[in-house]
């Protein structure tokens, strides 16, 4: 349960910020993996994605079980994100799939305490969301794949995250 709630928290934090994302045949938008102390992310969407992720930061880095985690996302919405946008979230522990779930991003935003609500207007966004990480999170590496789509199944956003809750410090986590 702890692992699932972690996932849900991470997903919620990101969806609350980025509000959706679409598409099937994803291409790396810049091919860059952004590597930090205890985690990394890659924007996997195409240039046509409605939500362009400019940066993601977390604090503290590395994230610590039992503490608050603040996720900051800087993004640009190229189109209005309408009601009905959704994200597919897959969480893996190593190669094991722990969770595959679809979230209604507007609904999740309403249920949680986020600043952005649907419809999300065009323009720049800089959003921070704090979540409490359960202290039962096992010392392991998680992969979180987030793909978002509009209500019309257009690509919204695509982000892959790897988060390392191993206690060791390492420059090359994966
Ligand atoms: C996490 O944040 C909440 C509210 O922002 C605060 O009440 C709580 O003390 C914080 N927990 C930790 C472990 O810092
Ligand atoms: C986003 O907001 C944070 C906190 O308010 C700030 O530190 C950061 O510089 C902002 N980033 C951009 C790109 O505006």
PDB file of N, CA, C and O in Angstrom, residues 7-32:
ATOM      1  N   UNK A   7       3.170   6.369  -5.376  1.00  0.00           N
ATOM      2  CA  UNK A   7       2.936   6.593  -6.786  1.00  0.00           C
ATOM      3  C   UNK A   7       1.831   7.603  -6.988  1.00  0.00           C
ATOM      4  O   UNK A   7       1.962   8.532  -7.762  1.00  0.00           O
ATOM      5  N   UNK A   8       0.757   7.334  -6.295  1.00  0.00           N
ATOM      6  CA  UNK A   8      -0.393   8.213  -6.450  1.00  0.00           C
ATOM      7  C   UNK A   8      -0.013   9.643  -6.083  1.00  0.00           C
ATOM      8  O   UNK A   8      -0.431  10.595  -6.735  1.00  0.00           O
ATOM      9  N   UNK A   9       0.795   9.768  -5.063  1.00  0.00           N
ATOM     10  CA  UNK A   9       1.219  11.101  -4.634  1.00  0.00           C
ATOM     11  C   UNK A   9       2.060  11.789  -5.696  1.00  0.00           C
ATOM     12  O   UNK A   9       1.850  12.948  -6.022  1.00  0.00           O
ATOM     13  N   UNK A  10       3.000  11.042  -6.226  1.00  0.00           N
ATOM     14  CA  UNK A  10       3.851  11.629  -7.262  1.00  0.00           C
ATOM     15  C   UNK A  10       3.020  11.998  -8.480  1.00  0.00           C
ATOM     16  O   UNK A  10       3.171  13.077  -9.048  1.00  0.00           O
ATOM     17  N   UNK A  11       2.141  11.096  -8.830  1.00  0.00           N
ATOM     18  CA  UNK A  11       1.311  11.344 -10.004  1.00  0.00           C
ATOM     19  C   UNK A  11       0.428  12.560  -9.779  1.00  0.00           C
ATOM     20  O   UNK A  11       0.280  13.421 -10.643  1.00  0.00           O
ATOM     21  N   UNK A  12      -0.127  12.617  -8.602  1.00  0.00           N
ATOM     22  CA  UNK A  12      -1.014  13.721  -8.277  1.00  0.00           C
ATOM     23  C   UNK A  12      -0.258  15.044  -8.308  1.00  0.00           C
ATOM     24  O   UNK A  12      -0.733  16.039  -8.849  1.00  0.00           O
ATOM     25  N   UNK A  13       0.929  15.011  -7.728  1.00  0.00           N
ATOM     26  CA  UNK A  13       1.732  16.231  -7.710  1.00  0.00           C
ATOM     27  C   UNK A  13       1.992  16.722  -9.125  1.00  0.00           C
ATOM     28  O   UNK A  13       1.903  17.907  -9.409  1.00  0.00           O
ATOM     29  N   UNK A  14       2.283  15.788  -9.991  1.00  0.00           N
ATOM     30  CA  UNK A  14       2.599  16.191 -11.351  1.00  0.00           C
ATOM     31  C   UNK A  14       1.367  16.556 -12.152  1.00  0.00           C
ATOM     32  O   UNK A  14       1.373  17.505 -12.922  1.00  0.00           O
ATOM     33  N   UNK A  15       0.312  15.791 -11.964  1.00  0.00           N
ATOM     34  CA  UNK A  15      -0.884  16.102 -12.740  1.00  0.00           C
ATOM     35  C   UNK A  15      -1.477  17.418 -12.267  1.00  0.00           C
ATOM     36  O   UNK A  15      -1.983  18.199 -13.059  1.00  0.00           O
ATOM     37  N   UNK A  16      -1.391  17.645 -10.981  1.00  0.00           N
ATOM     38  CA  UNK A  16      -1.889  18.904 -10.456  1.00  0.00           C
ATOM     39  C   UNK A  16      -1.169  20.068 -11.102  1.00  0.00           C
ATOM     40  O   UNK A  16      -1.731  21.127 -11.314  1.00  0.00           O
ATOM     41  N   UNK A  17       0.061  19.821 -11.439  1.00  0.00           N
ATOM     42  CA  UNK A  17       0.878  20.849 -12.054  1.00  0.00           C
ATOM     43  C   UNK A  17       0.739  20.896 -13.563  1.00  0.00           C
ATOM     44  O   UNK A  17       0.520  21.938 -14.152  1.00  0.00           O
ATOM     45  N   UNK A  18       0.889  19.774 -14.161  1.00  0.00           N
ATOM     46  CA  UNK A  18       1.024  19.765 -15.622  1.00  0.00           C
ATOM     47  C   UNK A  18      -0.298  19.567 -16.340  1.00  0.00           C
ATOM     48  O   UNK A  18      -0.422  19.871 -17.505  1.00  0.00           O
ATOM     49  N   UNK A  19      -1.277  19.045 -15.633  1.00  0.00           N
ATOM     50  CA  UNK A  19      -2.623  18.928 -16.194  1.00  0.00           C
ATOM     51  C   UNK A  19      -2.719  18.168 -17.490  1.00  0.00           C
ATOM     52  O   UNK A  19      -3.189  18.682 -18.494  1.00  0.00           O
ATOM     53  N   UNK A  20      -2.282  16.968 -17.478  1.00  0.00           N
ATOM     54  CA  UNK A  20      -2.624  16.142 -18.599  1.00  0.00           C
ATOM     55  C   UNK A  20      -1.568  16.002 -19.654  1.00  0.00           C
ATOM     56  O   UNK A  20      -0.539  16.589 -19.556  1.00  0.00           O
ATOM     57  N   UNK A  21      -1.845  15.156 -20.632  1.00  0.00           N
ATOM     58  CA  UNK A  21      -0.824  14.884 -21.593  1.00  0.00           C
ATOM     59  C   UNK A  21      -1.283  13.752 -22.466  1.00  0.00           C
ATOM     60  O   UNK A  21      -1.893  12.854 -22.022  1.00  0.00           O
ATOM     61  N   UNK A  22      -0.940  13.754 -23.699  1.00  0.00           N
ATOM     62  CA  UNK A  22      -1.571  12.821 -24.615  1.00  0.00           C
ATOM     63  C   UNK A  22      -0.594  12.051 -25.462  1.00  0.00           C
ATOM     64  O   UNK A  22       0.472  12.486 -25.710  1.00  0.00           O
ATOM     65  N   UNK A  23      -0.999  10.980 -25.976  1.00  0.00           N
ATOM     66  CA  UNK A  23      -0.367  10.422 -27.150  1.00  0.00           C
ATOM     67  C   UNK A  23       0.216   9.039 -27.087  1.00  0.00           C
ATOM     68  O   UNK A  23       0.477   8.518 -26.042  1.00  0.00           O
ATOM     69  N   UNK A  24       0.408   8.502 -28.243  1.00  0.00           N
ATOM     70  CA  UNK A  24       0.836   7.114 -28.286  1.00  0.00           C
ATOM     71  C   UNK A  24       2.268   6.974 -28.752  1.00  0.00           C
ATOM     72  O   UNK A  24       3.123   6.508 -28.030  1.00  0.00           O
ATOM     73  N   UNK A  25       2.539   7.407 -29.958  1.00  0.00           N
ATOM     74  CA  UNK A  25       3.904   7.258 -30.466  1.00  0.00           C
ATOM     75  C   UNK A  25       4.734   8.429 -29.964  1.00  0.00           C
ATOM     76  O   UNK A  25       4.823   9.460 -30.601  1.00  0.00           O
ATOM     77  N   UNK A  26       5.364   8.225 -28.826  1.00  0.00           N
ATOM     78  CA  UNK A  26       6.088   9.335 -28.224  1.00  0.00           C
ATOM     79  C   UNK A  26       7.508   9.413 -28.761  1.00  0.00           C
ATOM     80  O   UNK A  26       8.163   8.418 -28.969  1.00  0.00           O
ATOM     81  N   UNK A  27       7.945  10.617 -28.965  1.00  0.00           N
ATOM     82  CA  UNK A  27       9.337  10.849 -29.321  1.00  0.00           C
ATOM     83  C   UNK A  27       9.950  11.721 -28.252  1.00  0.00           C
ATOM     84  O   UNK A  27       9.290  12.607 -27.728  1.00  0.00           O
ATOM     85  N   UNK A  28      11.205  11.489 -27.972  1.00  0.00           N
ATOM     86  CA  UNK A  28      11.874  12.373 -27.031  1.00  0.00           C
ATOM     87  C   UNK A  28      11.869  13.782 -27.592  1.00  0.00           C
ATOM     88  O   UNK A  28      12.272  14.002 -28.727  1.00  0.00           O
ATOM     89  N   UNK A  29      11.395  14.728 -26.792  1.00  0.00           N
ATOM     90  CA  UNK A  29      11.333  16.069 -27.335  1.00  0.00           C
ATOM     91  C   UNK A  29      12.721  16.688 -27.444  1.00  0.00           C
ATOM     92  O   UNK A  29      13.020  17.363 -28.409  1.00  0.00           O
ATOM     93  N   UNK A  30      13.560  16.441 -26.465  1.00  0.00           N
ATOM     94  CA  UNK A  30      14.918  16.956 -26.619  1.00  0.00           C
ATOM     95  C   UNK A  30      15.961  15.858 -26.394  1.00  0.00           C
ATOM     96  O   UNK A  30      17.150  16.113 -26.474  1.00  0.00           O
ATOM     97  N   UNK A  31      15.487  14.672 -26.112  1.00  0.00           N
ATOM     98  CA  UNK A  31      16.403  13.559 -25.940  1.00  0.00           C
ATOM     99  C   UNK A  31      17.246  13.637 -24.684  1.00  0.00           C
ATOM    100  O   UNK A  31      18.129  12.825 -24.475  1.00  0.00           O
ATOM    101  N   UNK A  32      16.926  14.617 -23.842  1.00  0.00           N
ATOM    102  CA  UNK A  32      17.786  14.810 -22.681  1.00  0.00           C
ATOM    103  C   UNK A  32      17.173  14.200 -21.435  1.00  0.00           C
ATOM    104  O   UNK A  32      15.996  14.361 -21.172  1.00  0.00           O
TER     105      UNK A  32
END
